[in-house]
Amino acid sequence: MAQWQEVQQLPPTHLERVHQLYTNAALPMTVRQSLADWIEDQDWQQAAEPFSSHARMLFHSLLTLLGEQLGSLGPGDEDFMLKHNLRKARIDLQAAFEEHPENFANLVANLLQEERCILRRAQAKGQVEATPAPSTASQSSQEQEIQQRLTEFRTALQEAERAFRHMEDLQDTFDFSYKMYYRPGQDHSHDPQYAQHIQALQAKLQSLDRQRREVVAQIQQLLGRSETLRDFLQQELSAWHERQQRSCLGAPTDTCLLQLQGWFTALGEGLFQLLQLLRAVGELRQKVTYEQDPLQSELPLLEKRLQEQLTCLLQSAFVVEQQPCMPNTPKRPLVLRTANIHIDRDPPKTRGFRKFNILTSSSKTVLVGDSPREGLVCDFQYLTLKEQKGGGSGKGSRGTNEGPLAVTEELHLITFTLAYAYCGLELKLETSTLPFVIISNNNQLSSAWASVLWFNMLSPNPKDQQFFTTPPPAPWPRLAEVLSWQFQSTAERGLSREHLHMLAEKLFGSKPPPDSALPWTKFSKDGAAGFSFWAWLDGILALLHDHLKQLWKDGLILGFVSRKQEKKLLKVKRSGTFLIRFSESVLGGVTCTWVEHPESGPPAFRAVVPYTAAELASLALPDIIRDYQLLAEENIPENPLLFLYPDVARDEAFGPYYSQRQEGILTKKKEYLNQRLIRVSSRQPHETWQTQEELVMTTEDLETLRLNSGGQQPVSPGTVPGGDRTPGTPQAVSPGLQQAVAAGLGMQQPGSQIPVLPSPQQLGSGSLGVLQTGMGDLGLPVVLQVVQVGPGGQGVLPIGGGAVGPLLGSGTAELLLGNGAAELLPSGLGDLEGLPLQEPELEVGAGQLEATELLPTLDDSAVLLDPSDPFLPQSEDVALPATASLFTADGDFPPLHIDASDFQ
Amino acid sequence: MQPVNPLVSSAHKDALLLWMGFQNPECLVKPLSRRHTDPSVIVHAMLLMSHRGGHQESKKKLEISPSETMKAEEENYKEEAKEPKSEDWRPPSVFGAADLKNRAVGLYNIGQTCCLNSLLQVFLMNIHFTKILRRISVPVCATQKKKNVPYQMLLLLEKMQCGKQKAVSPRELVLCLEAHRVTMFVQYDAAQLFLTLWNLLKKQMKNPELVEKLSDLYTISVQEHLACQICSSETKRNSSMLSLPVPLLDSDSSMLKTLEKCLQCFFRPEELTGHNMCFCEHCGKKTPFQQSVKLVHLPQTLTIHLKRFCFGRSAYIHKISNCLPFPQDLDFNAVLTEQQCQAYDNEKAAWRYELFAVVAHSGTTSYGHYCAYIRSLTECKWYCFNDSFVEQVSWDDVKSTYGHSDLYWGQTAYLLFYMKKQPQ
């Protein structure tokens, strides 16, 4: 905004000052008002210098302009006074300053400066008043500082341009006089006029020289300030990089680039403008130069310094806005354009480091204006990765050139390079993604993610591909934070202090010192229980995401409670008080513990065998709790779960989560009886609390349960189909069902510690390996997948979409599961998914699985189930049977033999 | 667009140059200054000065009406002439706040003088220095006046404070320095020029009391120890330094991270073994020695010289532009150990400093630009002096002179001036 306009908008107190300023000024306010823009455009400061012919020129221009203004005014009454005032001002000014126009220039320069001073003071005061307001409070002081400096930079740039224009004028005048009057080689000793001309010429050169030095000093100063500004932006950018890294780990942070982009653009524009200015100055030097010309020596320096700054700025402005990620999320703009991709541009020179090619088009051209949004953005979507294989090595070649690092500890980078050309500045910019892990099978996902967590949490260098040769231990506070983010991003509720305390005790023993640190192997590899700490947590995360999200979010699950702590909590509560916690011995298990106060003796604590995803898939936890029955010795079933810890009635706590009861439409003739599944535990008089069985009930009415006890085999994992058809017969486990479970587990490789696939939606396995620069708030980004096909070893993975369909060629060796995969099932097998009956207790039942046949058959119990029953899971929720079907279709694979030891 | 002026650009350039050389003392040509050893040329230079200062001759010769500034200058000189020439003459404001009385004033670059300008600003913004400067005795005759560096510096100070201009030209001082064989209009190393300037000042201040004050203000006292590692005999030597030349690389050629580390490295004892062994009188042979420097006294204004230049493989000097943070507050007691000091407690108690000025260099060893960041001692605000361009800045701007390993042309601090804190 023009200065005079700003002045007029000042609050009254400050406006008063302006009036005072003009009361005694020789320049009437009328003149200031009518020629406001012109006056502000001139360099009065320069003209105020003695020697200046500029002052006279300006003074006469002003008088001429005033004359024109007078002429343009109409005869109307409103103009009458103005006309009079202007005419008077013109006469007065002419009389006062005709002799010494530089005094006039000085006067105007001072007035303008005073105005600026008043404006500044008003703004400063305004800021002080505005600071308590919430709108400005949201901006950090650093942001304000940057904004202010950008404004100052622009103002200084305008001043430099003005000084440049003045220099141009001076040079033109000098050049003209030089051509007119300078006649060397002739004898002028008797020509006094010539000497006078030479003298004037000399003076002109002097002032030109002075102005040149002035411009150079001004640009030096401008460059100095822009360095500070660039430092600030750099700081903000590294803060952003950090935020991005944290948000990759699931932290709830803002990774919007808009503001940074605005700042970088503003500074970049300014610097390019300065570059143009420097070039224009260079052109002036081409025309006139002389000994000790400041431009001669200083211009190259200035240009080099400026170019370096621009390079530095542009280099850092080229960022990967969205890290590669598998699920398809909406795109956001990058800051600059990209062209070529090189994956692992400088691969670590280690034997056995896998190499990958990107199969899809890897170069793009982006021009300004291509993108609908601001900034130069390039999306690389649907990239395909292919593993490079050494000649002659077929499948299993990894065995021969085994690297020192496990596949999931191998870190890869995608480097984007950009040939940047703008305003004659040609640069090669480069940026890299964060390191990611390439896996070939979904069962590696969990450990791959562990690597990603560890790296982003601890690596000081975001490009250190050799990080896992010597992974540092994680300090507990840092790890605790990151773990909490996992829960936050998976189930929208982080870990409480009590949770973290329990985890710390689990890892470091009771009373852990505050500076405890967890080594990488202890986190992801070793584990006393047969699975690592991370596998355990990841199992819980998957369970939470798939089945318990709402309960966890609403805080109904106490979750991480040690046995000891649990007893302490429940001891003081009345009988039937229960809490829900995660199992420490079963992967991805959740259980209820309740307290009973017998008439004599100490309180007894009882807990059901942990429910895993397999059980919860068929019956939701709130329903289990509602219908849970304990068969006491008298065989009168009762629900021992009465109050949720600390003291909430069961139905009050879980009421909102119960499935709607199918009351049945009474008017309709019933062809079938209603059915529902409930969980029952039975207890012998002297038995421990670890018993549970499962019943399928067919009920006519939900209040009347016709129960059949399965109590004779308390430790047996047998499935007891209930209802009319097989009343009271503790039947053998249905083979087909077991098959599904077994095969499902087999897919995850025997011995692997991940019994339950994390939900595809969450983990992105559904859309296989979408290498796009994009990540939603959903879960685990930096994990890529490669599918290996056959012995040729060239797994081609179309990345993107949710469909795995086209992949299913004849040679597909392994296929990762996701919700997309379910569609591929032969239709007849679809029913399998509906099977609610699953192995409740793998640890005990595993022995029986060994001999079972691979081919799934439909069991009687399946017939029992009405596929439309709302209690039953929808097909997407159960991915495991689908795996089995794939195996049956694939002749290359031997039948799986499940070893009991796999499930320890 | 205007075509390139043939007269200026090519054949007739020389003509123009000569003309400039004669007519324009501001753009003094180099050959003059190079021949200063020849007395006749000195006279020539004087003549040039008299063209500018006295002006009567040129007026007569060329019959040109003098311009406004020339008039003003003439008046200036007349005033000086009127002033009593006695030894005890003092400028009017002896004890007033010398710096920034009239806002910060720039100095015109009159041809590669950015280094000199920066140092002059550091001198003249230092009120402790200007207090001394204002007490100098004025030389009697005009020739001496023109050759007297302290006097010319004082004149410049007065000019900066009296005028209304945003910048003044240090022309007379430059000419004066030229007269003392200080070649001007060439690239300078600020540390070297600082030493030269200071020595000239000290030499030309006639009053011994002032000389002592000047020394007190700037010189650092250290004790050099040389100890034979065989017989433990030790030789000590006291010496004075104008600045602490601290290295940026330690003995393993790795970058030091902070100024404190650089100082520690400077005061770290060094083993002289192998080729560096010295002859020990007691042992009667060359023995390994330990060489160390102990700090004895620190002055009011402490100068630290960051040795940002290092020799590459091929004798080619390159600049170290890496980041070296320096603190605003520096307490030597926290930096040095007991063994590295040789001072009484009351001396050491005063070793608390705050940053006063930074002379920053941008560019390479072969050519570049100097500017000065100075914290006004009266206002406690930072200013950046870029020749004629002066601007108030913030500490963040000063921090931008820490350096950056990626920016070879960016500005990096070269000389640091710390001021002793007032005891609380």
Coordinates of C-alpha atoms in Angstrom, one line a residue, chain A residues 325-755:
Chain A
C325 CA 3.6 -45.4 1.2
M326 CA 1.3 -48.2 0.1
P327 CA -2.2 -47.1 0.7
N328 CA -3.7 -44.7 -1.8
T329 CA -4.2 -41.4 -0.2
P330 CA -5.1 -38.0 -1.6
K331 CA -2.1 -36.1 -3.1
R332 CA -0.8 -32.9 -1.8
P333 CA 1.5 -30.5 -3.7
L334 CA 5.2 -30.8 -3.6
V335 CA 7.2 -27.6 -3.5
L336 CA 9.2 -28.1 -6.6
R337 CA 9.1 -30.2 -9.7
T338 CA 10.9 -33.5 -10.0
A339 CA 12.3 -35.3 -13.0
N340 CA 14.3 -38.5 -12.5
I341 CA 14.3 -41.1 -9.9
H342 CA 17.2 -43.1 -8.8
I343 CA 16.7 -45.6 -6.2
D344 CA 19.7 -46.2 -4.1
R345 CA 21.8 -43.7 -6.0
D346 CA 24.8 -44.5 -3.8
P347 CA 24.1 -48.0 -2.6
P348 CA 26.1 -49.0 0.4
K349 CA 28.9 -51.2 -0.9
T350 CA 27.9 -54.2 1.0
R351 CA 27.6 -57.7 -0.3
G352 CA 24.1 -58.9 -0.6
F353 CA 22.4 -55.6 -0.5
R354 CA 19.4 -56.1 -2.7
K355 CA 19.0 -53.8 -5.6
F356 CA 15.7 -52.7 -7.2
N357 CA 14.6 -51.1 -10.4
I358 CA 11.7 -48.9 -10.9
L359 CA 9.8 -50.2 -13.8
T360 CA 7.3 -47.5 -14.4
S361 CA 8.1 -44.3 -16.0
S362 CA 10.6 -42.5 -13.9
S363 CA 10.9 -39.1 -15.4
K364 CA 8.4 -36.3 -15.6
T365 CA 8.5 -32.7 -16.7
V366 CA 6.6 -30.2 -14.7
L367 CA 6.1 -26.7 -15.9
V368 CA 4.9 -23.7 -13.9
G369 CA 1.2 -23.7 -14.0
D370 CA 0.9 -27.5 -14.5
S371 CA -0.4 -28.0 -11.1
P372 CA -3.8 -26.8 -10.1
R373 CA -2.4 -25.9 -6.7
E374 CA 0.4 -23.6 -5.8
G375 CA 4.0 -24.8 -6.0
L376 CA 5.7 -27.1 -8.5
V377 CA 4.5 -30.5 -7.7
C378 CA 5.2 -33.9 -9.2
D379 CA 3.3 -37.0 -8.2
F380 CA 5.0 -40.3 -8.7
Q381 CA 2.2 -42.7 -8.4
Y382 CA 1.9 -46.4 -9.2
L383 CA 5.5 -47.0 -9.2
T384 CA 6.6 -50.6 -9.7
L385 CA 9.6 -52.1 -8.0
K386 CA 11.5 -55.0 -9.4
E387 CA 14.4 -56.7 -7.7
Q388 CA 17.6 -56.9 -9.7
K389 CA 18.9 -60.4 -9.7
G390 CA 22.4 -61.4 -10.4
G391 CA 22.9 -63.6 -13.5
G392 CA 21.9 -67.2 -13.1
S393 CA 20.7 -66.9 -9.7
G394 CA 17.2 -68.1 -9.5
K395 CA 14.8 -68.3 -6.6
G396 CA 16.5 -68.5 -3.3
S397 CA 19.5 -66.6 -4.6
R398 CA 19.5 -64.7 -1.4
G399 CA 20.9 -67.7 0.2
T400 CA 24.0 -67.5 -1.8
N401 CA 24.7 -63.8 -1.4
E402 CA 23.2 -63.3 2.0
G403 CA 23.9 -59.8 3.2
P404 CA 24.8 -58.9 6.7
L405 CA 21.4 -57.4 7.3
A406 CA 18.0 -59.0 7.3
V407 CA 15.7 -58.0 4.6
T408 CA 13.7 -55.9 7.0
E409 CA 16.7 -54.1 8.2
E410 CA 17.8 -53.1 4.7
L411 CA 17.1 -49.5 4.1
H412 CA 16.5 -48.1 0.7
L413 CA 16.2 -44.6 -0.6
I414 CA 14.5 -43.1 -3.6
T415 CA 16.4 -40.1 -4.8
F416 CA 14.7 -37.5 -7.0
T417 CA 16.8 -35.3 -9.1
L418 CA 15.6 -32.2 -10.8
A419 CA 17.1 -30.2 -13.6
Y420 CA 16.0 -26.8 -12.7
A421 CA 16.2 -23.9 -15.1
Y422 CA 14.8 -20.5 -14.4
C423 CA 16.0 -17.0 -15.2
G424 CA 19.3 -18.3 -16.6
L425 CA 20.0 -20.2 -13.4
E426 CA 20.5 -23.8 -14.1
L427 CA 20.7 -26.2 -11.2
K428 CA 20.6 -29.8 -10.5
L429 CA 18.6 -30.3 -7.4
E430 CA 18.3 -33.5 -5.4
T431 CA 16.2 -34.9 -2.7
S432 CA 15.6 -38.2 -1.1
T433 CA 12.8 -40.0 0.6
L434 CA 13.3 -41.2 4.1
P435 CA 14.8 -44.7 4.1
F436 CA 12.2 -47.4 3.6
V437 CA 12.2 -51.1 3.8
I438 CA 11.3 -53.3 0.9
I439 CA 9.6 -56.5 1.8
S440 CA 8.4 -59.3 -0.4
N441 CA 5.8 -60.7 1.8
N442 CA 3.1 -59.3 4.1
N443 CA 4.3 -61.3 7.0
Q444 CA 7.5 -59.2 7.0
L445 CA 5.4 -56.1 7.4
S446 CA 5.4 -56.1 11.2
S447 CA 9.2 -56.4 11.5
A448 CA 9.7 -54.0 8.6
W449 CA 7.7 -51.4 10.5
A450 CA 9.7 -52.0 13.6
S451 CA 12.8 -51.1 11.6
V452 CA 11.2 -48.0 10.3
L453 CA 10.2 -47.0 13.8
W454 CA 13.6 -47.6 15.2
F455 CA 15.3 -45.7 12.4
N456 CA 13.1 -42.6 12.5
M457 CA 13.2 -42.6 16.2
L458 CA 17.0 -42.8 16.6
S459 CA 18.9 -42.1 13.4
P460 CA 20.7 -38.7 13.5
N461 CA 21.2 -38.9 9.8
P462 CA 18.1 -39.3 7.7
K463 CA 20.0 -41.0 4.9
D464 CA 22.0 -43.5 6.9
Q465 CA 21.3 -46.7 5.0
Q466 CA 23.7 -48.6 7.2
F467 CA 21.9 -47.7 10.3
F468 CA 21.1 -51.3 11.3
T469 CA 24.7 -52.5 11.2
T470 CA 25.0 -51.0 14.6
P471 CA 21.5 -49.9 15.7
P472 CA 21.7 -47.8 18.9
P473 CA 19.5 -48.6 21.8
A474 CA 16.4 -46.5 22.3
P475 CA 16.1 -44.4 25.5
W476 CA 12.8 -45.3 27.1
P477 CA 11.2 -41.9 27.2
R478 CA 11.6 -41.6 23.5
L479 CA 10.5 -45.1 22.8
A480 CA 7.5 -44.6 25.1
E481 CA 6.4 -41.6 23.1
V482 CA 6.7 -43.5 19.8
L483 CA 4.8 -46.5 21.1
S484 CA 2.1 -44.2 22.3
W485 CA 1.8 -42.8 18.8
Q486 CA 1.3 -46.2 17.5
F487 CA -1.8 -46.6 19.6
Q488 CA -2.9 -43.1 18.9
S489 CA -2.8 -43.6 15.1
T490 CA -4.2 -47.1 15.2
A491 CA -7.0 -46.7 17.7
E492 CA -7.1 -43.0 18.3
R493 CA -6.0 -43.2 21.9
G494 CA -2.4 -43.2 23.1
L495 CA -0.9 -44.9 26.0
S496 CA -1.5 -43.5 29.5
R497 CA 1.2 -43.1 32.1
E498 CA 0.1 -46.3 33.8
H499 CA 0.3 -48.2 30.6
L500 CA 3.8 -47.0 29.9
H501 CA 4.8 -47.7 33.4
M502 CA 3.7 -51.3 33.0
L503 CA 5.5 -51.6 29.7
A504 CA 8.7 -50.2 31.2
E505 CA 8.5 -52.7 34.1
K506 CA 7.9 -55.4 31.6
L507 CA 11.0 -54.4 29.7
F508 CA 13.4 -53.2 32.4
G509 CA 12.1 -54.9 35.6
S510 CA 10.4 -53.2 38.5
K511 CA 11.5 -49.7 39.3
P512 CA 13.3 -49.0 36.1
P513 CA 15.9 -46.2 36.2
P514 CA 14.7 -43.2 34.2
D515 CA 17.6 -43.5 31.7
S516 CA 16.9 -47.0 30.7
A517 CA 17.4 -47.8 27.1
L518 CA 16.2 -50.7 25.1
P519 CA 18.5 -52.5 22.6
W520 CA 17.2 -53.2 19.2
T521 CA 17.5 -56.9 19.5
K522 CA 15.5 -56.9 22.6
F523 CA 12.8 -54.8 21.0
S524 CA 12.4 -56.7 17.8
K525 CA 14.1 -60.1 18.0
D526 CA 14.5 -61.8 21.4
G527 CA 11.6 -62.4 23.6
A528 CA 11.2 -64.7 26.6
A529 CA 7.7 -65.7 25.6
G530 CA 8.7 -66.9 22.2
F531 CA 7.9 -63.7 20.5
S532 CA 9.6 -60.3 20.7
F533 CA 8.3 -57.3 22.5
W534 CA 7.4 -55.6 19.3
A535 CA 5.6 -58.7 17.9
W536 CA 3.5 -58.7 21.1
L537 CA 2.7 -55.1 20.8
D538 CA 1.9 -55.3 17.1
G539 CA -0.4 -58.2 17.8
I540 CA -2.3 -56.0 20.3
L541 CA -2.3 -53.2 17.8
A542 CA -3.8 -55.4 15.1
L543 CA -6.4 -56.7 17.5
L544 CA -7.3 -53.2 18.6
H545 CA -7.6 -52.0 15.1
D546 CA -9.7 -54.9 13.9
H547 CA -12.0 -55.5 16.8
L548 CA -11.6 -53.3 19.8
K549 CA -11.1 -49.8 18.4
Q550 CA -14.1 -48.3 19.9
L551 CA -13.7 -49.8 23.3
W552 CA -10.1 -48.8 23.4
K553 CA -10.9 -45.3 22.2
D554 CA -13.5 -44.9 24.9
G555 CA -11.1 -46.1 27.6
L556 CA -13.0 -49.2 28.6
I557 CA -10.0 -51.4 28.1
L558 CA -7.5 -51.1 30.9
G559 CA -5.1 -52.9 28.6
F560 CA -1.7 -53.0 30.0
V561 CA -1.9 -54.2 33.6
S562 CA 0.5 -56.6 35.1
R563 CA -0.9 -59.5 37.1
K564 CA 0.4 -58.0 40.3
Q565 CA -1.1 -54.7 39.6
E566 CA -4.3 -56.3 38.5
K567 CA -4.7 -58.1 41.8
K568 CA -4.0 -54.9 43.7
L569 CA -6.7 -53.1 41.8
L570 CA -9.4 -55.7 42.0
K571 CA -8.7 -56.8 45.6
V572 CA -10.5 -53.9 47.1
K573 CA -13.5 -54.1 44.7
R574 CA -16.7 -56.1 45.2
S575 CA -17.2 -59.5 43.7
G576 CA -17.8 -59.5 40.0
T577 CA -15.7 -56.5 39.3
F578 CA -13.8 -57.1 36.2
L579 CA -11.2 -55.5 34.0
I580 CA -10.1 -56.0 30.4
R581 CA -6.4 -56.4 29.8
F582 CA -4.1 -57.7 27.1
S583 CA -2.6 -61.1 27.4
E584 CA 1.1 -61.2 28.0
S585 CA 1.5 -64.8 27.1
V586 CA -0.7 -64.9 23.9
L587 CA 0.0 -62.8 20.9
G588 CA -2.8 -60.5 20.2
G589 CA -4.9 -61.7 23.0
V590 CA -7.3 -59.9 25.3
T591 CA -8.9 -61.2 28.4
C592 CA -11.1 -60.4 31.4
T593 CA -10.1 -60.8 34.9
W594 CA -12.6 -60.6 37.7
V595 CA -12.5 -60.9 41.4
E596 CA -14.6 -63.1 43.7
H597 CA -14.7 -62.8 47.4
P598 CA -15.5 -66.2 48.8
E599 CA -17.1 -66.4 52.2
S600 CA -13.9 -67.4 53.7
G601 CA -10.3 -67.0 52.5
P602 CA -8.6 -64.5 50.4
P603 CA -10.2 -63.1 47.3
A604 CA -9.9 -65.2 44.1
F605 CA -9.0 -63.7 40.8
R606 CA -10.2 -65.4 37.7
A607 CA -9.5 -64.8 34.1
V608 CA -10.7 -66.4 30.8
V609 CA -8.3 -67.7 28.3
P610 CA -7.4 -64.8 26.1
Y611 CA -9.6 -64.1 23.2
T612 CA -7.7 -63.5 19.9
A613 CA -8.8 -62.1 16.6
A614 CA -10.0 -65.5 15.7
E615 CA -12.6 -65.4 18.4
L616 CA -13.4 -61.8 18.2
A617 CA -14.0 -62.1 14.5
S618 CA -17.1 -64.2 15.2
L619 CA -18.2 -62.5 18.3
A620 CA -17.5 -59.0 19.5
L621 CA -16.1 -58.5 22.9
P622 CA -19.0 -56.5 24.4
D623 CA -21.3 -59.4 23.4
I624 CA -19.0 -61.9 24.8
I625 CA -19.0 -60.0 28.1
R626 CA -22.8 -59.6 28.0
D627 CA -23.4 -63.3 27.4
Y628 CA -20.5 -64.7 29.2
Q629 CA -21.6 -67.7 31.2
L630 CA -19.7 -69.5 33.8
L631 CA -20.9 -73.0 34.5
A632 CA -20.4 -73.5 38.1
E633 CA -20.3 -76.8 39.8
E634 CA -24.1 -76.8 40.1
N635 CA -24.3 -76.3 36.4
I636 CA -26.4 -73.2 36.7
P637 CA -24.8 -70.8 34.3
E638 CA -24.2 -67.3 35.5
N639 CA -22.4 -64.3 34.3
P640 CA -19.6 -63.5 36.7
L641 CA -18.8 -60.2 35.0
L642 CA -20.9 -57.7 36.9
F643 CA -19.0 -54.4 37.2
L644 CA -16.4 -52.9 35.0
Y645 CA -13.5 -51.7 37.0
P646 CA -13.6 -49.4 38.9
D647 CA -17.3 -49.4 39.5
V648 CA -19.5 -49.3 36.5
A649 CA -22.3 -51.7 36.0
R650 CA -21.6 -54.0 33.1
D651 CA -24.6 -53.1 31.0
E652 CA -24.1 -49.5 31.7
A653 CA -20.5 -49.6 30.5
F654 CA -21.0 -51.9 27.5
G655 CA -24.7 -51.2 26.7
P656 CA -23.9 -48.9 23.8
Y657 CA -21.6 -51.5 22.2
Y658 CA -23.9 -54.5 22.3
S659 CA -25.0 -55.8 19.0
Q660 CA -28.6 -55.1 18.3
R661 CA -30.6 -58.1 19.5
Q662 CA -32.5 -59.7 16.8
E663 CA -35.9 -59.7 18.4
G664 CA -37.4 -61.4 15.4
I665 CA -40.5 -60.2 13.7
L666 CA -43.2 -61.8 15.6
T667 CA -45.8 -61.5 12.9
K668 CA -43.7 -63.4 10.5
K669 CA -43.9 -67.1 10.5
K670 CA -40.6 -68.5 11.8
E671 CA -39.0 -71.0 9.6
Y672 CA -35.9 -71.1 11.7
L673 CA -35.1 -70.5 15.2
N674 CA -32.9 -67.5 16.0
Q675 CA -29.4 -68.3 16.8
R676 CA -26.5 -66.6 18.5
L677 CA -23.1 -67.4 19.8
I678 CA -22.2 -67.1 23.4
R679 CA -19.1 -67.9 25.4
V680 CA -19.3 -70.2 28.3
S681 CA -16.7 -71.3 30.7
S682 CA -17.2 -74.2 32.9
R683 CA -15.6 -74.8 36.2
Q684 CA -15.1 -77.9 38.2
P685 CA -15.3 -77.5 41.9
H686 CA -11.6 -77.6 42.4
E687 CA -10.5 -76.4 39.1
T688 CA -8.4 -73.5 38.2
W689 CA -9.9 -70.7 36.3
Q690 CA -8.4 -71.4 33.0
T691 CA -11.2 -73.1 31.2
Q692 CA -13.4 -72.0 28.4
E693 CA -15.5 -73.4 25.8
E694 CA -17.6 -72.1 23.1
L695 CA -21.1 -72.9 22.3
V696 CA -23.2 -72.1 19.4
M697 CA -26.7 -71.7 20.6
T698 CA -29.7 -71.8 18.7
T699 CA -32.3 -70.1 20.5
E700 CA -35.9 -69.4 20.0
D701 CA -35.8 -66.5 22.2
L702 CA -32.8 -64.8 23.5
E703 CA -33.7 -65.1 27.1
T704 CA -34.1 -68.9 27.0
L705 CA -30.9 -70.5 26.5
R706 CA -30.7 -74.2 26.0
L707 CA -27.4 -75.0 27.1
N708 CA -25.4 -78.1 26.8
S709 CA -22.5 -78.4 29.0
G710 CA -19.1 -79.2 27.5
G711 CA -17.7 -79.4 30.9
Q712 CA -16.2 -82.8 30.8
Q713 CA -13.1 -81.7 28.9
P714 CA -12.1 -78.5 30.5
V715 CA -8.8 -78.1 28.8
S716 CA -9.9 -79.3 25.5
P717 CA -10.3 -76.7 22.9
G718 CA -13.1 -78.6 21.3
T719 CA -15.8 -76.8 19.5
V720 CA -19.1 -77.6 20.7
P721 CA -21.8 -77.0 18.3
G722 CA -24.8 -76.3 20.4
G723 CA -28.5 -76.4 19.6
D724 CA -30.9 -79.0 18.6
R725 CA -28.8 -80.8 16.2
T726 CA -26.1 -82.0 18.4
P727 CA -27.2 -81.5 21.9
G728 CA -24.8 -82.2 24.5
T729 CA -22.3 -84.0 22.4
P730 CA -18.8 -82.8 22.9
Q731 CA -17.9 -83.2 19.4
A732 CA -14.5 -83.3 17.8
V733 CA -13.2 -80.3 16.2
S734 CA -14.5 -79.8 12.8
P735 CA -11.6 -80.4 10.5
G736 CA -12.5 -77.9 7.9
L737 CA -12.5 -75.2 10.3
Q738 CA -9.2 -76.1 11.8
Q739 CA -7.8 -76.3 8.4
A740 CA -8.6 -72.8 7.8
V741 CA -6.9 -71.7 10.9
A742 CA -3.9 -73.8 10.4
A743 CA -3.4 -72.8 6.8
G744 CA -3.9 -69.2 7.7
L745 CA -1.2 -69.4 10.2
G746 CA 1.0 -71.3 7.9
M747 CA 0.9 -68.5 5.5
Q748 CA 2.7 -66.4 7.9
Q749 CA 5.5 -68.9 7.9
P750 CA 5.8 -71.4 10.6
G751 CA 7.6 -70.0 13.4
S752 CA 6.7 -66.5 12.6
Q753 CA 5.4 -64.7 15.5
I754 CA 2.5 -62.9 13.9
P755 CA -0.6 -64.9 14.3

